[in-house]
Amino acid sequence: MPEVIADRRHLHGLQATMLSDQQLTVTDKFGLRNEGFHSAPGSEEAEALPVPATLLINKLGKVVWMDLSADYQRRSDPSVVLAAMEAHFDITDD
Amino acid sequence: MIAIKTGTKIALLAAVIAAATARYWFYLAAEVALPADRTGFVIVFLGAAALGVYALIKRTTWLGAIPAIFAIVVGAFLPFTVSISTQIVERDSVIKVGDAMPQFTSIDGHGQAFDSLSLTDHLVLIKFFRAHW
């Protein structure tokens, strides 16, 4: 929910754009809807949830790396994502 | 000197084990460091729950039943979340390396419209996540 994102943004210290996807329209475009059991906080009336995923997209708009978590209690380790960015992105040219 | 029933002592022990393990669990969750193999956690949580049940069997006062029930609830709930944490995606529709990123629109944290076309010519990292931890 947009207002929750704005409210809690400071907790994450994030500079990134955070988008809400309550209806899972973006999630479905990426095919990342979790078809298994899911648990949503009781206050959020989500019917389903996305699978935690991290994707790297190059300048041509192509997926160059991705990591799907098979388990919602686990996320991509930041060091793994950083290593993938170094391998797949030429940081100097952006 | 008030005599504390054995059941109450066991209940308090169970509650301390459940609370300390749960505290450590949520600390690891916040650090994104929960291990893939959580068998040890499950054993400790179920052990705390079993101790809670044992305390009730041994008889305690109504006050002593509070830590016992706390241990049972916490000790049973987190192993339950482990058992349902596996994710399933439909293999045919899931995006793959080499695919073009689908175009999408959404609303950002300021209520402004966002269009993925604005990402063209940029290196992009996209994260999908489901909660605030």
Coordinates of N, CA, C and O in Angstrom, one line a residue, chain B residues 28-129:
Chain B
L28 N 17.6 -12.8 13.5 CA 18.2 -13.4 12.2 C 17.3 -13.0 11.0 O 17.8 -12.7 10.0
A29 N 16.0 -13.0 11.2 CA 15.1 -12.7 10.1 C 15.4 -11.2 9.7 O 15.4 -10.9 8.5
A30 N 15.5 -10.3 10.7 CA 15.8 -8.9 10.4 C 17.1 -8.7 9.7 O 17.3 -7.8 8.9
E31 N 18.1 -9.6 10.0 CA 19.4 -9.5 9.3 C 19.4 -10.3 8.0 O 20.5 -10.4 7.4
V32 N 18.3 -10.8 7.6 CA 18.2 -11.7 6.4 C 19.2 -12.8 6.5 O 19.9 -13.1 5.6
A33 N 19.3 -13.4 7.7 CA 20.3 -14.4 7.9 C 19.7 -15.7 8.5 O 20.4 -16.5 9.1
L34 N 18.4 -15.9 8.3 CA 17.8 -17.2 8.8 C 18.5 -18.3 7.9 O 18.5 -18.2 6.7
P35 N 18.9 -19.4 8.6 CA 19.6 -20.5 7.8 C 18.6 -21.2 7.0 O 17.4 -21.3 7.3
A36 N 19.1 -21.8 5.9 CA 18.2 -22.6 5.0 C 17.7 -23.9 5.8 O 16.6 -24.3 5.7
D37 N 18.6 -24.4 6.6 CA 18.3 -25.6 7.4 C 17.9 -25.1 8.8 O 18.8 -24.7 9.6
R38 N 16.6 -25.1 9.2 CA 16.2 -24.6 10.5 C 15.8 -25.7 11.4 O 15.0 -25.5 12.3
T39 N 16.3 -26.9 11.1 CA 16.0 -28.1 12.0 C 16.3 -27.8 13.5 O 15.5 -28.2 14.3
G40 N 17.4 -27.2 13.7 CA 17.8 -26.9 15.1 C 16.8 -26.1 15.8 O 16.3 -26.3 16.9
F41 N 16.3 -25.0 15.1 CA 15.3 -24.1 15.6 C 14.0 -24.9 15.9 O 13.4 -24.8 17.0
V42 N 13.6 -25.7 14.9 CA 12.4 -26.5 15.1 C 12.4 -27.4 16.3 O 11.5 -27.5 17.1
I43 N 13.6 -28.1 16.5 CA 13.7 -29.0 17.7 C 13.6 -28.2 19.0 O 12.9 -28.6 19.9
V44 N 14.3 -27.0 19.1 CA 14.2 -26.2 20.3 C 12.8 -25.7 20.5 O 12.3 -25.8 21.7
F45 N 12.2 -25.2 19.5 CA 10.8 -24.7 19.6 C 9.8 -25.8 20.1 O 9.1 -25.6 21.0
L46 N 9.9 -26.9 19.4 CA 9.0 -28.0 19.8 C 9.3 -28.5 21.2 O 8.4 -28.9 21.9
G47 N 10.6 -28.5 21.6 CA 11.0 -28.9 22.9 C 10.4 -28.0 23.9 O 9.9 -28.4 25.0
A48 N 10.4 -26.7 23.7 CA 9.8 -25.7 24.6 C 8.3 -25.9 24.7 O 7.7 -25.9 25.8
A49 N 7.7 -26.2 23.5 CA 6.2 -26.5 23.5 C 5.9 -27.7 24.4 O 5.0 -27.8 25.2
A50 N 6.8 -28.8 24.2 CA 6.6 -30.0 24.9 C 6.7 -29.8 26.4 O 6.0 -30.3 27.2
L51 N 7.8 -29.0 26.8 CA 7.9 -28.7 28.2 C 6.7 -27.9 28.8 O 6.3 -28.2 29.9
G52 N 6.1 -27.1 27.9 CA 4.9 -26.4 28.3 C 3.8 -27.3 28.6 O 3.1 -27.2 29.6
V53 N 3.6 -28.3 27.7 CA 2.6 -29.3 27.9 C 2.9 -30.1 29.2 O 2.0 -30.4 30.0
Y54 N 4.2 -30.5 29.4 CA 4.6 -31.3 30.5 C 4.2 -30.5 31.8 O 3.8 -31.1 32.8
A55 N 4.5 -29.2 31.8 CA 4.2 -28.3 33.0 C 2.8 -28.4 33.3 O 2.4 -28.5 34.5
L56 N 1.9 -28.3 32.3 CA 0.5 -28.4 32.6 C 0.0 -29.8 33.1 O -0.8 -29.8 34.0
I57 N 0.7 -30.8 32.6 CA 0.4 -32.2 33.1 C 0.8 -32.3 34.6 O 0.1 -32.8 35.4
K58 N 2.0 -31.7 34.9 CA 2.5 -31.7 36.3 C 1.7 -30.9 37.2 O 1.9 -30.9 38.4
R59 N 0.7 -30.1 36.7 CA -0.1 -29.2 37.5 C 0.6 -28.0 37.9 O 1.7 -28.0 38.5
T60 N 0.0 -26.9 37.7 CA 0.6 -25.6 38.1 C -0.6 -24.7 38.5 O -1.8 -25.2 38.4
T61 N -0.3 -23.5 39.0 CA -1.4 -22.6 39.4 C -1.9 -22.0 38.1 O -1.3 -22.1 37.0
W62 N -3.0 -21.2 38.1 CA -3.5 -20.5 36.9 C -2.4 -19.5 36.4 O -2.2 -19.3 35.2
L63 N -1.6 -19.0 37.4 CA -0.6 -18.0 37.0 C 0.5 -18.8 36.3 O 1.1 -18.3 35.3
G64 N 0.8 -19.9 36.8 CA 1.9 -20.8 36.2 C 1.5 -21.3 34.8 O 2.4 -21.6 34.0
A65 N 0.2 -21.3 34.5 CA -0.3 -21.8 33.2 C 0.0 -20.8 32.1 O 0.2 -21.1 31.0
I66 N 0.2 -19.5 32.5 CA 0.5 -18.5 31.5 C 1.8 -18.7 30.8 O 1.8 -18.8 29.5
P67 N 2.9 -18.9 31.5 CA 4.2 -19.2 30.8 C 4.1 -20.5 30.0 O 4.7 -20.6 28.9
A68 N 3.4 -21.5 30.6 CA 3.3 -22.8 29.9 C 2.6 -22.6 28.6 O 3.0 -23.1 27.5
I69 N 1.4 -21.9 28.5 CA 0.7 -21.7 27.3 C 1.5 -20.9 26.3 O 1.5 -21.1 25.1
F70 N 2.2 -19.8 26.9 CA 3.0 -19.0 26.0 C 4.0 -19.9 25.3 O 4.2 -19.8 24.1
A71 N 4.7 -20.8 26.0 CA 5.7 -21.7 25.4 C 5.1 -22.6 24.4 O 5.7 -22.8 23.3
I72 N 3.9 -23.1 24.6 CA 3.2 -24.0 23.7 C 2.9 -23.2 22.4 O 3.2 -23.7 21.3
V73 N 2.3 -22.0 22.5 CA 1.9 -21.3 21.4 C 3.1 -20.9 20.5 O 3.2 -21.1 19.3
V74 N 4.1 -20.2 21.2 CA 5.3 -19.8 20.4 C 6.1 -21.0 19.9 O 6.5 -21.0 18.7
G75 N 6.2 -22.1 20.7 CA 7.0 -23.2 20.3 C 6.3 -24.0 19.2 O 7.0 -24.7 18.4
A76 N 5.0 -23.9 19.0 CA 4.4 -24.6 17.9 C 4.2 -23.8 16.7 O 4.3 -24.3 15.6
F77 N 4.1 -22.4 16.9 CA 3.8 -21.6 15.8 C 4.9 -21.4 14.8 O 4.8 -21.5 13.6
L78 N 6.2 -21.2 15.3 CA 7.3 -20.9 14.4 C 7.6 -22.2 13.6 O 7.9 -22.1 12.4
P79 N 7.7 -23.4 14.2 CA 7.9 -24.6 13.3 C 6.8 -24.7 12.2 O 7.0 -25.1 11.1
F80 N 5.5 -24.3 12.6 CA 4.5 -24.3 11.6 C 4.8 -23.4 10.4 O 4.6 -23.8 9.3
T81 N 5.3 -22.2 10.7 CA 5.7 -21.3 9.6 C 6.8 -21.9 8.7 O 6.8 -21.6 7.5
V82 N 7.7 -22.6 9.4 CA 8.8 -23.3 8.6 C 8.1 -24.3 7.6 O 8.5 -24.3 6.4
S83 N 7.2 -25.0 8.1 CA 6.6 -26.1 7.3 C 5.8 -25.6 6.1 O 5.6 -26.3 5.1
I84 N 5.4 -24.3 6.2 CA 4.6 -23.8 5.0 C 5.4 -22.7 4.2 O 4.8 -22.0 3.4
S85 N 6.7 -22.7 4.4 CA 7.5 -21.6 3.8 C 7.9 -21.8 2.4 O 8.4 -20.9 1.7
T86 N 7.7 -23.0 1.9 CA 8.1 -23.3 0.5 C 7.2 -22.6 -0.5 O 6.0 -22.5 -0.3
Q87 N 7.9 -22.0 -1.5 CA 7.2 -21.3 -2.5 C 7.0 -22.1 -3.8 O 7.9 -22.8 -4.1
I88 N 6.0 -21.8 -4.4 CA 5.8 -22.5 -5.7 C 5.4 -21.5 -6.8 O 4.5 -20.7 -6.6
V89 N 6.2 -21.5 -7.9 CA 5.8 -20.6 -9.0 C 5.5 -21.5 -10.2 O 6.0 -22.6 -10.3
E90 N 4.6 -21.0 -11.0 CA 4.3 -21.8 -12.2 C 5.5 -21.7 -13.2 O 5.9 -20.6 -13.6
R91 N 6.0 -22.9 -13.5 CA 7.3 -22.9 -14.2 C 7.2 -22.3 -15.6 O 8.1 -21.7 -16.1
D92 N 6.0 -22.4 -16.2 CA 5.9 -21.9 -17.6 C 5.9 -20.4 -17.7 O 6.4 -19.8 -18.6
S93 N 5.3 -19.7 -16.7 CA 5.1 -18.3 -16.8 C 6.2 -17.5 -16.1 O 6.3 -16.3 -16.3
V94 N 7.1 -18.1 -15.3 CA 8.1 -17.4 -14.6 C 9.1 -16.8 -15.5 O 9.5 -17.5 -16.5
I95 N 9.5 -15.6 -15.2 CA 10.5 -14.9 -16.1 C 11.9 -15.6 -16.0 O 12.2 -16.2 -14.9
K96 N 12.7 -15.6 -17.1 CA 14.0 -16.3 -17.1 C 15.1 -15.3 -17.5 O 14.8 -14.3 -18.2
V97 N 16.3 -15.7 -17.2 CA 17.4 -14.9 -17.7 C 17.4 -14.9 -19.2 O 17.2 -16.0 -19.8
G98 N 17.6 -13.7 -19.8 CA 17.6 -13.6 -21.3 C 16.2 -13.1 -21.8 O 16.2 -12.6 -22.9
D99 N 15.2 -13.2 -20.9 CA 13.9 -12.6 -21.3 C 14.0 -11.1 -21.3 O 14.8 -10.5 -20.5
A100 N 13.1 -10.4 -22.0 CA 13.0 -9.0 -21.9 C 12.1 -8.7 -20.7 O 11.2 -9.4 -20.4
M101 N 12.5 -7.6 -20.0 CA 11.7 -7.2 -18.8 C 10.3 -6.8 -19.3 O 10.2 -6.0 -20.2
P102 N 9.2 -7.3 -18.7 CA 7.9 -6.9 -19.1 C 7.7 -5.4 -18.8 O 8.2 -4.9 -17.8
Q103 N 6.9 -4.7 -19.6 CA 6.6 -3.3 -19.3 C 5.5 -3.3 -18.2 O 4.6 -4.1 -18.3
F104 N 5.7 -2.4 -17.3 CA 4.6 -2.4 -16.2 C 4.5 -0.9 -15.7 O 5.4 -0.1 -15.8
T105 N 3.3 -0.7 -15.1 CA 3.1 0.6 -14.4 C 2.7 0.3 -13.0 O 2.2 -0.8 -12.7
S106 N 2.9 1.2 -12.1 CA 2.5 1.0 -10.7 C 2.4 2.4 -10.0 O 2.6 3.4 -10.7
I107 N 2.2 2.4 -8.7 CA 2.2 3.6 -7.9 C 3.3 3.6 -7.0 O 3.5 2.6 -6.3
D108 N 4.1 4.6 -6.9 CA 5.2 4.6 -5.9 C 4.8 5.1 -4.5 O 3.6 5.4 -4.3
G109 N 5.8 5.2 -3.6 CA 5.5 5.5 -2.2 C 5.0 6.9 -2.0 O 4.5 7.3 -1.0
H110 N 5.1 7.8 -3.0 CA 4.5 9.1 -2.9 C 3.2 9.2 -3.6 O 2.7 10.3 -3.8
G111 N 2.7 8.1 -4.1 CA 1.4 8.1 -4.7 C 1.5 8.5 -6.2 O 0.5 8.8 -6.9
Q112 N 2.7 8.6 -6.7 CA 2.9 9.0 -8.1 C 2.9 7.8 -9.0 O 3.3 6.7 -8.6
A113 N 2.4 8.0 -10.2 CA 2.4 6.9 -11.2 C 3.9 6.6 -11.6 O 4.7 7.5 -11.7
F114 N 4.1 5.4 -11.8 CA 5.5 4.9 -12.2 C 5.3 4.1 -13.4 O 4.4 3.2 -13.5
D115 N 6.1 4.3 -14.5 CA 6.1 3.5 -15.7 C 7.5 3.0 -15.9 O 8.5 3.7 -15.8
S116 N 7.6 1.7 -16.2 CA 8.9 1.0 -16.3 C 9.6 1.5 -17.5 O 10.8 1.3 -17.7
L117 N 8.9 2.2 -18.4 CA 9.6 2.8 -19.6 C 10.7 3.8 -19.1 O 11.7 4.1 -19.8
S118 N 10.5 4.4 -17.9 CA 11.5 5.4 -17.4 C 12.8 4.7 -17.0 O 13.8 5.3 -16.7
L119 N 12.8 3.4 -17.1 CA 14.0 2.6 -16.7 C 14.9 2.3 -18.0 O 16.0 1.8 -17.8
T120 N 14.3 2.6 -19.1 CA 15.1 2.4 -20.4 C 16.4 3.0 -20.3 O 16.5 4.2 -19.9
D121 N 17.5 2.3 -20.8 CA 18.8 2.8 -20.8 C 19.5 2.9 -19.4 O 20.5 3.6 -19.3
H122 N 18.9 2.3 -18.4 CA 19.5 2.3 -17.1 C 19.7 0.8 -16.7 O 19.0 -0.1 -17.1
L123 N 20.7 0.7 -15.8 CA 20.9 -0.6 -15.2 C 19.9 -0.7 -14.0 O 19.8 0.3 -13.3
V124 N 19.2 -1.8 -13.9 CA 18.1 -1.8 -13.0 C 18.2 -3.0 -12.1 O 18.5 -4.1 -12.6
L125 N 17.9 -2.8 -10.8 CA 17.8 -4.0 -9.9 C 16.4 -3.9 -9.4 O 15.9 -2.9 -8.9
I126 N 15.7 -5.0 -9.6 CA 14.3 -5.1 -9.1 C 14.2 -6.2 -8.0 O 14.7 -7.3 -8.2
K127 N 13.6 -5.8 -7.0 CA 13.3 -6.8 -5.9 C 11.9 -6.9 -5.6 O 11.1 -5.9 -5.5
F128 N 11.4 -8.2 -5.6 CA 10.0 -8.4 -5.2 C 10.1 -8.9 -3.7 O 10.9 -9.9 -3.5
F129 N 9.4 -8.3 -2.9 CA 9.3 -8.9 -1.5 C 7.9 -8.6 -0.9 O 7.1 -7.9 -1.5

